[in-house]
mmCIF file of C-alpha atoms in Angstrom:
data_model
loop_
_atom_site.group_PDB
_atom_site.id
_atom_site.type_symbol
_atom_site.label_atom_id
_atom_site.label_comp_id
_atom_site.label_asym_id
_atom_site.label_seq_id
_atom_site.Cartn_x
_atom_site.Cartn_y
_atom_site.Cartn_z
ATOM 1 C CA MET A 1 15.926 -16.542 -14.075
ATOM 2 C CA GLN A 2 17.001 -12.864 -15.164
ATOM 3 C CA VAL A 3 17.407 -10.847 -11.830
ATOM 4 C CA MET A 4 17.967 -7.422 -12.956
ATOM 5 C CA GLN A 5 14.577 -8.170 -14.541
ATOM 6 C CA VAL A 6 13.312 -10.640 -10.931
ATOM 7 C CA LEU A 7 14.766 -9.650 -8.082
ATOM 8 C CA HIS A 8 13.451 -6.999 -5.767
ATOM 9 C CA MET A 9 12.287 -6.251 -1.891
ATOM 10 C CA ASN A 10 8.813 -6.164 -1.617
ATOM 11 C CA GLY A 11 7.464 -3.059 -2.358
ATOM 12 C CA GLY A 12 4.633 -1.233 -0.403
ATOM 13 C CA ASP A 13 3.689 -0.980 3.653
ATOM 14 C CA GLY A 14 2.046 -4.208 3.964
ATOM 15 C CA GLU A 15 2.526 -7.141 6.330
ATOM 16 C CA THR A 16 4.852 -8.697 4.234
ATOM 17 C CA SER A 17 6.740 -5.799 2.678
ATOM 18 C CA TYR A 18 10.335 -4.738 3.138
ATOM 19 C CA ALA A 19 9.739 -1.640 4.837
ATOM 20 C CA LYS A 20 7.752 -3.528 7.578
ATOM 21 C CA ASN A 21 10.593 -6.446 8.014
ATOM 22 C CA CYS A 22 14.118 -4.762 7.228
ATOM 23 C CA SER A 23 14.838 -4.918 11.252
ATOM 24 C CA VAL A 24 17.921 -6.737 10.129
ATOM 25 C CA GLN A 25 19.168 -4.413 7.371
ATOM 26 C CA ASP A 26 18.824 -1.489 9.558
ATOM 27 C CA LYS A 27 20.605 -3.135 12.504
ATOM 28 C CA ILE A 28 23.900 -3.362 9.890
ATOM 29 C CA ILE A 29 23.545 0.455 8.608
ATOM 30 C CA SER A 30 23.864 0.778 12.309
ATOM 31 C CA ILE A 31 26.788 -1.452 13.007
ATOM 32 C CA ALA A 32 28.058 0.747 9.971
ATOM 33 C CA LYS A 33 28.124 4.218 10.710
ATOM 34 C CA PRO A 34 31.296 4.410 12.230
ATOM 35 C CA ALA A 35 33.057 3.062 9.418
ATOM 36 C CA ILE A 36 30.955 6.023 7.591
ATOM 37 C CA GLU A 37 31.993 8.721 9.622
ATOM 38 C CA GLU A 38 34.947 7.901 9.545
ATOM 39 C CA ALA A 39 35.227 8.020 5.901
ATOM 40 C CA VAL A 40 33.550 11.435 5.011
ATOM 41 C CA LEU A 41 35.916 12.751 7.696
ATOM 42 C CA GLY A 42 38.375 11.224 5.375
ATOM 43 C CA ILE A 43 37.274 12.719 2.676
ATOM 44 C CA LEU A 44 36.994 15.809 3.915
ATOM 45 C CA ASP A 45 39.847 16.443 5.941
ATOM 46 C CA ASP A 46 41.610 17.186 2.298
ATOM 47 C CA ASN A 47 38.819 19.464 0.904
ATOM 48 C CA ILE A 48 35.421 20.660 1.096
ATOM 49 C CA PRO A 49 33.924 20.839 -2.268
ATOM 50 C CA GLU A 50 31.557 23.082 -3.371
ATOM 51 C CA SER A 51 29.028 20.280 -4.553
ATOM 52 C CA PHE A 52 29.543 16.632 -2.974
ATOM 53 C CA GLY A 53 28.029 13.586 -4.511
ATOM 54 C CA ILE A 54 26.856 11.094 -3.194
ATOM 55 C CA ALA A 55 25.314 7.462 -4.075
ATOM 56 C CA ASP A 56 23.701 4.561 -2.339
ATOM 57 C CA MET A 57 23.603 1.942 -4.135
ATOM 58 C CA GLY A 58 21.227 -1.253 -3.596
ATOM 59 C CA CYS A 59 19.238 1.695 -1.790
ATOM 60 C CA SER A 60 15.526 -0.285 -1.959
ATOM 61 C CA SER A 61 12.514 1.139 -0.048
ATOM 62 C CA GLY A 62 11.466 1.507 3.075
ATOM 63 C CA PRO A 63 12.250 3.774 5.931
ATOM 64 C CA ASN A 64 16.105 2.781 5.585
ATOM 65 C CA SER A 65 16.604 4.478 2.271
ATOM 66 C CA PHE A 66 17.438 7.877 3.404
ATOM 67 C CA ARG A 67 18.902 6.745 6.874
ATOM 68 C CA VAL A 68 22.602 6.625 5.420
ATOM 69 C CA ILE A 69 21.789 9.875 3.377
ATOM 70 C CA SER A 70 20.772 11.906 6.532
ATOM 71 C CA ASP A 71 23.754 10.106 8.891
ATOM 72 C CA ILE A 72 26.227 11.352 5.736
ATOM 73 C CA MET A 73 24.368 14.927 5.598
ATOM 74 C CA ASN A 74 24.744 15.515 9.348
ATOM 75 C CA ILE A 75 28.189 14.561 9.442
ATOM 76 C CA ILE A 76 29.295 17.152 6.208
ATOM 77 C CA TYR A 77 26.841 19.692 7.945
ATOM 78 C CA ALA A 78 28.563 19.350 11.867
ATOM 79 C CA LYS A 79 31.874 19.171 10.006
ATOM 80 C CA CYS A 80 31.333 22.875 7.673
ATOM 81 C CA SER A 81 29.552 24.487 11.136
ATOM 82 C CA ASN A 82 32.257 23.869 12.998
ATOM 83 C CA LEU A 83 34.435 25.451 10.709
ATOM 84 C CA GLY A 84 31.901 28.190 10.179
ATOM 85 C CA ARG A 85 31.341 27.446 6.595
ATOM 86 C CA LEU A 86 27.969 27.087 4.674
ATOM 87 C CA SER A 87 28.004 23.730 3.772
ATOM 88 C CA PRO A 88 28.052 22.253 0.135
ATOM 89 C CA GLU A 89 25.621 21.449 -2.280
ATOM 90 C CA PHE A 90 24.016 17.336 -2.192
ATOM 91 C CA ARG A 91 24.241 15.558 -5.268
ATOM 92 C CA VAL A 92 22.418 12.228 -3.925
ATOM 93 C CA MET A 93 22.128 8.939 -6.359
ATOM 94 C CA LEU A 94 20.084 6.433 -5.538
ATOM 95 C CA ASN A 95 20.614 3.170 -6.691
ATOM 96 C CA ASP A 96 18.852 -0.197 -7.467
ATOM 97 C CA LEU A 97 17.203 -2.548 -9.739
ATOM 98 C CA PRO A 98 14.364 -1.436 -12.327
ATOM 99 C CA CYS A 99 12.003 -3.326 -10.310
ATOM 100 C CA ASN A 100 12.386 -1.780 -6.610
ATOM 101 C CA ASP A 101 9.932 0.420 -5.378
ATOM 102 C CA PHE A 102 10.990 3.788 -6.662
ATOM 103 C CA ASN A 103 7.465 5.642 -6.137
ATOM 104 C CA ALA A 104 7.417 4.833 -2.514
ATOM 105 C CA ILE A 105 11.274 6.665 -2.226
ATOM 106 C CA PHE A 106 9.798 9.566 -4.232
ATOM 107 C CA GLU A 107 6.843 10.048 -2.282
ATOM 108 C CA SER A 108 7.983 10.679 0.822
ATOM 109 C CA LEU A 109 10.628 12.859 -0.703
ATOM 110 C CA PRO A 110 8.458 16.389 0.222
ATOM 111 C CA SER A 111 8.848 15.228 4.032
ATOM 112 C CA PHE A 112 12.520 14.380 3.971
ATOM 113 C CA PHE A 113 13.135 17.827 2.445
ATOM 114 C CA LYS A 114 10.787 19.412 4.885
ATOM 115 C CA LYS A 115 12.267 17.865 8.020
ATOM 116 C CA LEU A 116 15.983 18.688 6.711
ATOM 117 C CA LYS A 117 14.381 22.447 6.374
ATOM 118 C CA GLU A 118 13.443 22.032 10.325
ATOM 119 C CA GLU A 119 16.407 20.771 11.342
ATOM 120 C CA LYS A 120 19.280 22.562 9.471
ATOM 121 C CA GLY A 121 17.915 25.493 8.452
ATOM 122 C CA SER A 122 19.549 28.327 5.628
ATOM 123 C CA GLY A 123 22.945 27.289 5.941
ATOM 124 C CA PHE A 124 22.272 24.164 4.734
ATOM 125 C CA GLY A 125 23.372 23.639 1.026
ATOM 126 C CA PRO A 126 21.112 22.581 -1.445
ATOM 127 C CA CYS A 127 20.081 19.017 -2.036
ATOM 128 C CA PHE A 128 19.502 17.227 -4.762
ATOM 129 C CA ILE A 129 18.111 13.374 -4.803
ATOM 130 C CA ALA A 130 17.295 11.360 -8.446
ATOM 131 C CA GLY A 131 17.111 7.647 -8.780
ATOM 132 C CA ALA A 132 18.914 5.711 -11.412
ATOM 133 C CA ALA A 133 17.820 2.249 -12.126
ATOM 134 C CA GLY A 134 20.378 -0.397 -12.714
ATOM 135 C CA SER A 135 22.534 -2.635 -11.649
ATOM 136 C CA PHE A 136 25.588 -1.872 -10.211
ATOM 137 C CA TYR A 137 27.993 -4.590 -11.742
ATOM 138 C CA GLY A 138 28.650 -1.965 -14.448
ATOM 139 C CA ARG A 139 28.683 1.966 -15.154
ATOM 140 C CA VAL A 140 25.786 3.439 -13.277
ATOM 141 C CA PHE A 141 26.802 7.272 -12.980
ATOM 142 C CA PRO A 142 29.181 9.659 -15.103
ATOM 143 C CA ARG A 143 32.705 9.446 -14.746
ATOM 144 C CA LYS A 144 34.569 11.242 -11.723
ATOM 145 C CA SER A 145 31.037 12.332 -10.332
ATOM 146 C CA LEU A 146 31.228 10.679 -7.027
ATOM 147 C CA HIS A 147 33.331 11.663 -3.625
ATOM 148 C CA PHE A 148 31.733 8.885 -1.684
ATOM 149 C CA VAL A 149 29.684 5.825 -2.229
ATOM 150 C CA HIS A 150 27.525 3.320 0.438
ATOM 151 C CA SER A 151 26.123 -0.038 -0.080
ATOM 152 C CA SER A 152 24.314 -1.916 2.115
ATOM 153 C CA SER A 153 22.873 -5.560 2.529
ATOM 154 C CA SER A 154 23.445 -5.908 -1.563
ATOM 155 C CA LEU A 155 26.699 -6.536 -2.733
ATOM 156 C CA HIS A 156 25.917 -10.753 -1.561
ATOM 157 C CA TRP A 157 23.521 -10.723 -4.502
ATOM 158 C CA LEU A 158 25.073 -11.698 -7.634
ATOM 159 C CA SER A 159 24.382 -10.444 -11.144
ATOM 160 C CA GLN A 160 23.167 -14.097 -12.386
ATOM 161 C CA VAL A 161 22.835 -17.598 -11.235
ATOM 162 C CA PRO A 162 26.194 -19.235 -11.690
ATOM 163 C CA PRO A 163 26.006 -20.618 -15.310
ATOM 164 C CA ALA A 164 27.209 -24.196 -14.652
ATOM 165 C CA LEU A 165 24.058 -24.514 -12.308
ATOM 166 C CA ASN A 166 21.911 -23.508 -15.315
ATOM 167 C CA SER A 167 23.115 -26.490 -16.654
ATOM 168 C CA SER A 168 20.468 -28.965 -18.803
ATOM 169 C CA ALA A 169 21.712 -32.242 -17.635
ATOM 170 C CA SER A 170 19.586 -35.105 -16.741
ATOM 171 C CA THR A 171 20.977 -34.752 -13.209
ATOM 172 C CA ALA A 172 21.042 -31.070 -11.122
ATOM 173 C CA LEU A 173 24.301 -30.635 -10.192
ATOM 174 C CA ASN A 174 22.878 -29.239 -6.595
ATOM 175 C CA LYS A 175 20.055 -31.478 -6.530
ATOM 176 C CA GLY A 176 17.892 -31.050 -3.396
ATOM 177 C CA LYS A 177 19.608 -28.008 -2.692
ATOM 178 C CA ILE A 178 19.351 -24.197 -3.664
ATOM 179 C CA TYR A 179 22.298 -22.681 -2.449
ATOM 180 C CA ILE A 180 25.791 -24.046 -1.369
ATOM 181 C CA SER A 181 25.127 -26.863 0.959
ATOM 182 C CA LYS A 182 27.874 -29.065 2.820
ATOM 183 C CA SER A 183 26.405 -32.247 0.430
ATOM 184 C CA SER A 184 27.213 -29.784 -2.842
ATOM 185 C CA PRO A 185 29.990 -31.299 -4.548
ATOM 186 C CA GLN A 186 33.038 -28.917 -5.023
ATOM 187 C CA SER A 187 32.068 -27.742 -8.798
ATOM 188 C CA VAL A 188 29.000 -26.459 -7.535
ATOM 189 C CA LEU A 189 31.562 -23.886 -4.933
ATOM 190 C CA ASP A 190 33.893 -23.270 -7.771
ATOM 191 C CA ALA A 191 30.929 -21.630 -10.085
ATOM 192 C CA TYR A 192 29.611 -19.574 -7.082
ATOM 193 C CA SER A 193 33.328 -18.353 -6.384
ATOM 194 C CA MET A 194 34.065 -17.564 -9.860
ATOM 195 C CA GLN A 195 30.761 -15.528 -10.097
ATOM 196 C CA TYR A 196 31.032 -13.838 -7.526
ATOM 197 C CA GLN A 197 34.951 -13.223 -8.230
ATOM 198 C CA ASN A 198 33.722 -11.720 -11.708
ATOM 199 C CA ASP A 199 30.925 -9.757 -10.358
ATOM 200 C CA PHE A 200 33.116 -8.108 -7.471
ATOM 201 C CA SER A 201 35.603 -6.946 -10.055
ATOM 202 C CA LEU A 202 33.249 -5.549 -12.340
ATOM 203 C CA PHE A 203 31.808 -3.534 -9.361
ATOM 204 C CA LEU A 204 35.178 -2.389 -8.332
ATOM 205 C CA LYS A 205 36.018 -1.153 -11.918
ATOM 206 C CA SER A 206 32.501 0.764 -12.281
ATOM 207 C CA ARG A 207 33.171 2.544 -9.328
ATOM 208 C CA GLY A 208 36.348 3.281 -9.839
ATOM 209 C CA GLU A 209 35.532 5.484 -12.686
ATOM 210 C CA GLU A 210 33.014 7.194 -11.021
ATOM 211 C CA ILE A 211 34.312 8.205 -8.181
ATOM 212 C CA LEU A 212 36.965 11.041 -7.895
ATOM 213 C CA SER A 213 40.852 10.436 -6.668
ATOM 214 C CA GLY A 214 40.730 10.155 -2.547
ATOM 215 C CA GLY A 215 36.804 9.352 -2.920
ATOM 216 C CA ARG A 216 35.770 6.534 -0.847
ATOM 217 C CA MET A 217 33.173 3.456 -0.341
ATOM 218 C CA VAL A 218 31.749 1.526 2.732
ATOM 219 C CA LEU A 219 30.348 -0.984 1.869
ATOM 220 C CA SER A 220 28.839 -4.027 3.592
ATOM 221 C CA PHE A 221 27.055 -7.193 3.405
ATOM 222 C CA MET A 222 26.354 -10.809 4.474
ATOM 223 C CA GLY A 223 29.625 -12.978 4.608
ATOM 224 C CA ARG A 224 31.454 -15.161 6.417
ATOM 225 C CA ARG A 225 34.767 -15.645 8.946
ATOM 226 C CA THR A 226 36.016 -18.511 7.459
ATOM 227 C CA SER A 227 37.517 -19.490 4.101
ATOM 228 C CA ASP A 228 35.195 -22.812 4.236
ATOM 229 C CA PRO A 229 31.691 -21.552 2.041
ATOM 230 C CA THR A 230 29.845 -23.931 3.756
ATOM 231 C CA THR A 231 29.603 -22.677 6.755
ATOM 232 C CA GLU A 232 26.699 -22.855 8.653
ATOM 233 C CA GLU A 233 27.421 -18.765 9.717
ATOM 234 C CA SER A 234 27.250 -18.435 5.911
ATOM 235 C CA CYS A 235 24.986 -20.198 4.098
ATOM 236 C CA TYR A 236 22.259 -22.019 6.880
ATOM 237 C CA HIS A 237 19.188 -20.019 5.861
ATOM 238 C CA TRP A 238 19.089 -20.833 2.577
ATOM 239 C CA GLU A 239 19.555 -25.012 3.844
ATOM 240 C CA LEU A 240 16.591 -24.262 5.503
ATOM 241 C CA LEU A 241 14.313 -22.683 2.771
ATOM 242 C CA ALA A 242 15.672 -25.716 0.964
ATOM 243 C CA HIS A 243 14.144 -27.988 3.098
ATOM 244 C CA ALA A 244 10.882 -26.613 3.974
ATOM 245 C CA LEU A 245 10.642 -26.436 -0.187
ATOM 246 C CA MET A 246 11.391 -30.166 -0.637
ATOM 247 C CA SER A 247 8.905 -30.789 2.396
ATOM 248 C CA MET A 248 6.251 -29.794 0.218
ATOM 249 C CA VAL A 249 7.438 -32.026 -2.592
ATOM 250 C CA SER A 250 7.154 -34.893 -0.099
ATOM 251 C CA GLU A 251 3.900 -33.836 -0.173
ATOM 252 C CA GLY A 252 3.370 -33.473 -4.030
ATOM 253 C CA LEU A 253 2.881 -29.884 -2.905
ATOM 254 C CA ILE A 254 6.043 -28.617 -5.523
ATOM 255 C CA GLU A 255 7.356 -30.349 -8.439
ATOM 256 C CA GLU A 256 11.273 -31.846 -7.224
ATOM 257 C CA GLU A 257 12.928 -31.108 -10.780
ATOM 258 C CA LYS A 258 11.309 -26.819 -9.654
ATOM 259 C CA VAL A 259 13.722 -27.220 -6.531
ATOM 260 C CA ASP A 260 16.565 -28.635 -8.152
ATOM 261 C CA SER A 261 16.181 -25.853 -10.996
ATOM 262 C CA PHE A 262 15.918 -23.112 -8.513
ATOM 263 C CA ASN A 263 19.854 -21.588 -7.117
ATOM 264 C CA ALA A 264 20.344 -18.525 -5.190
ATOM 265 C CA PRO A 265 22.036 -15.234 -7.317
ATOM 266 C CA TYR A 266 23.963 -15.038 -4.018
ATOM 267 C CA TYR A 267 27.934 -15.105 -2.064
ATOM 268 C CA ALA A 268 28.617 -14.588 0.978
ATOM 269 C CA PRO A 269 32.967 -13.991 0.805
ATOM 270 C CA CYS A 270 35.203 -14.564 3.401
ATOM 271 C CA PRO A 271 37.883 -11.199 4.195
ATOM 272 C CA GLU A 272 40.179 -13.071 2.541
ATOM 273 C CA GLU A 273 38.213 -13.095 -0.674
ATOM 274 C CA LEU A 274 37.329 -9.353 -0.751
ATOM 275 C CA LYS A 275 41.424 -8.549 0.041
ATOM 276 C CA LEU A 276 42.258 -10.065 -2.943
ATOM 277 C CA GLU A 277 39.443 -8.816 -5.428
ATOM 278 C CA VAL A 278 40.260 -5.275 -4.404
ATOM 279 C CA GLU A 279 44.018 -6.226 -4.568
ATOM 280 C CA LYS A 280 43.994 -7.717 -8.156
ATOM 281 C CA GLU A 281 41.580 -5.331 -9.231
ATOM 282 C CA GLY A 282 43.478 -2.492 -8.067
ATOM 283 C CA SER A 283 41.677 1.066 -8.526
ATOM 284 C CA PHE A 284 41.026 1.481 -4.723
ATOM 285 C CA ILE A 285 43.328 0.074 -1.421
ATOM 286 C CA ILE A 286 41.759 -0.614 2.048
ATOM 287 C CA ASP A 287 41.037 1.300 4.695
ATOM 288 C CA ARG A 288 38.981 -1.041 7.409
ATOM 289 C CA LEU A 289 37.573 -4.031 7.481
ATOM 290 C CA GLU A 290 35.623 -5.609 9.309
ATOM 291 C CA ALA A 291 33.484 -8.480 10.465
ATOM 292 C CA PHE A 292 30.140 -8.063 12.936
ATOM 293 C CA GLU A 293 27.959 -11.061 14.141
ATOM 294 C CA ILE A 294 23.817 -10.224 13.700
ATOM 295 C CA ASP A 295 20.851 -12.325 14.853
ATOM 296 C CA TRP A 296 18.832 -13.594 12.012
ATOM 297 C CA ASP A 297 15.732 -11.329 13.761
ATOM 298 C CA GLY A 298 18.044 -8.878 13.868
ATOM 299 C CA GLY A 299 18.293 -8.619 17.309
ATOM 300 C CA VAL A 300 14.404 -8.814 19.700
ATOM 301 C CA ASP A 301 14.033 -4.806 20.840
ATOM 302 C CA GLU A 302 11.316 -2.436 22.160
ATOM 303 C CA ALA A 303 10.756 -1.172 18.918
ATOM 304 C CA VAL A 304 10.473 -4.465 17.033
ATOM 305 C CA ASN A 305 8.387 -5.905 19.526
ATOM 306 C CA ASN A 306 6.151 -3.036 18.776
ATOM 307 C CA THR A 307 5.625 -3.078 15.499
ATOM 308 C CA LEU A 308 5.648 -6.979 14.504
ATOM 309 C CA GLY A 309 3.842 -7.908 17.633
ATOM 310 C CA ALA A 310 4.010 -11.290 19.254
ATOM 311 C CA LEU A 311 5.810 -13.261 16.557
ATOM 312 C CA SER A 312 7.949 -15.913 17.389
ATOM 313 C CA ARG A 313 11.615 -15.902 16.551
ATOM 314 C CA GLY A 314 11.198 -18.062 13.681
ATOM 315 C CA GLN A 315 8.312 -16.070 12.559
ATOM 316 C CA ARG A 316 10.366 -12.879 12.363
ATOM 317 C CA VAL A 317 12.998 -14.483 10.426
ATOM 318 C CA ALA A 318 10.378 -16.239 7.893
ATOM 319 C CA LYS A 319 9.099 -12.190 7.404
ATOM 320 C CA THR A 320 12.391 -10.763 7.647
ATOM 321 C CA ILE A 321 13.765 -13.124 4.460
ATOM 322 C CA ARG A 322 10.484 -13.766 2.716
ATOM 323 C CA ALA A 323 10.009 -9.654 1.959
ATOM 324 C CA VAL A 324 13.799 -10.032 0.407
ATOM 325 C CA VAL A 325 13.439 -13.363 -1.569
ATOM 326 C CA GLU A 326 9.947 -13.578 -2.386
ATOM 327 C CA SER A 327 9.915 -12.307 -5.947
ATOM 328 C CA MET A 328 12.440 -14.654 -6.663
ATOM 329 C CA VAL A 329 9.776 -17.671 -5.467
ATOM 330 C CA ALA A 330 7.166 -16.250 -6.521
ATOM 331 C CA HIS A 331 8.156 -15.606 -10.007
ATOM 332 C CA HIS A 332 9.947 -19.603 -9.938
ATOM 333 C CA PHE A 333 7.138 -21.479 -8.117
ATOM 334 C CA GLY A 334 4.240 -19.476 -8.432
ATOM 335 C CA ASN A 335 2.888 -17.238 -5.460
ATOM 336 C CA HIS A 336 0.212 -19.936 -4.535
ATOM 337 C CA ILE A 337 2.868 -21.738 -2.507
ATOM 338 C CA LEU A 338 4.319 -17.996 -0.539
ATOM 339 C CA ASP A 339 2.191 -18.869 2.815
ATOM 340 C CA GLU A 340 2.681 -22.082 3.012
ATOM 341 C CA LEU A 341 6.737 -22.238 2.365
ATOM 342 C CA PHE A 342 7.232 -20.036 4.831
ATOM 343 C CA ARG A 343 4.973 -21.262 7.825
ATOM 344 C CA ARG A 344 7.141 -24.270 7.303
ATOM 345 C CA TYR A 345 10.499 -22.160 7.387
ATOM 346 C CA ALA A 346 9.351 -20.172 10.667
ATOM 347 C CA GLN A 347 8.776 -23.550 12.323
ATOM 348 C CA MET A 348 12.324 -24.895 10.505
ATOM 349 C CA VAL A 349 14.191 -21.509 12.082
ATOM 350 C CA GLY A 350 12.349 -21.664 14.706
ATOM 351 C CA ASP A 351 13.439 -25.301 15.869
ATOM 352 C CA TYR A 352 16.816 -24.736 14.611
ATOM 353 C CA LEU A 353 17.651 -21.531 16.630
ATOM 354 C CA SER A 354 16.502 -22.911 19.726
ATOM 355 C CA LYS A 355 19.281 -25.572 19.814
ATOM 356 C CA THR A 356 22.242 -23.338 18.251
ATOM 357 C CA GLN A 357 24.106 -19.618 18.714
ATOM 358 C CA THR A 358 24.584 -19.190 14.768
ATOM 359 C CA LYS A 359 24.746 -15.739 13.475
ATOM 360 C CA TYR A 360 24.895 -13.821 10.625
ATOM 361 C CA ILE A 361 28.339 -12.467 9.574
ATOM 362 C CA ASN A 362 27.876 -8.675 8.193
ATOM 363 C CA LEU A 363 31.421 -7.557 6.711
ATOM 364 C CA VAL A 364 32.318 -3.892 6.467
ATOM 365 C CA ILE A 365 34.464 -2.913 4.243
ATOM 366 C CA SER A 366 36.106 1.002 3.415
ATOM 367 C CA ILE A 367 38.203 1.067 0.741
ATOM 368 C CA ILE A 368 39.750 4.628 -1.023
ATOM 369 C CA ARG A 369 39.716 5.468 -4.433
ATOM 370 C CA LYS A 370 43.977 5.554 -5.919
ATOM 371 C CA GLY A 371 44.597 9.379 -6.690
#
């Protein structure tokens, strides 16, 4: 599977779209907001530039695409207003893989600009927004063009499935599984760890070229609290999806070889792994690193209930996961299995969550570009 050509969140605004099923990601953005505000104000303490460069990497589409950008601009506008000066102009770059639904983002720009003008008036600096399609595991922007980079719910995706798992050997290395599992051999764990190290190091090196001295990044993504990569908090949502697939294998609906050859390009690191890669790469220093628990369905509130209707918890989780992984599953297995697969997955998730308090772990790291 070529991740860059395949992976994207479900576009549009239909029942299975990412726009309608992103409450978990919305919750993660809310949790990271204090770190974002602290980082942006930290940049402004040194100097308020005439032109402020911002990048959101892994922007996806839907209601969250402009949320962080709005928050960042609000922080800068409030700071400038308190100092009695005009805000800078804003250069905003929205990055994601080429298959992302950029059309939906650009179609919402007029209403976004209208809202800015109504809320901020003439004292608000001009705002220029552009899309940048490409992998963030490499250079995306000009050298020293950015002051602040944000990425949420994206860096747990790898640039590729670890090559060792794509072996043509007659026996699959991670048989019956699609990600790290308690039953996975050590070679699978090592392959995922190595791919993560290579990818995250390249991400840091690339951003180190693009971010000005003293600029900052706030990154949030799925992780784990312990050094054990097989812990349920980091991998059991994949384990249950593998169970759902294998239940269809047992009924002859899917070929077992298809499951054995499907591996998720995903890795949930622990804080120690993050620290090690930042220190090894050397372009940044860590200012803040925290871990937070997130409910698998993002937590049920009135807004979610009104949007999703009277769905079970398992169904809510299944819709969220489907909006994220459908592109990969459909590419490998075909569209015809999707409804039945996620019906089974919803049932399995509901049964599992009725017996356990397992939550996702989200890591938030704030780092500063060295001088």
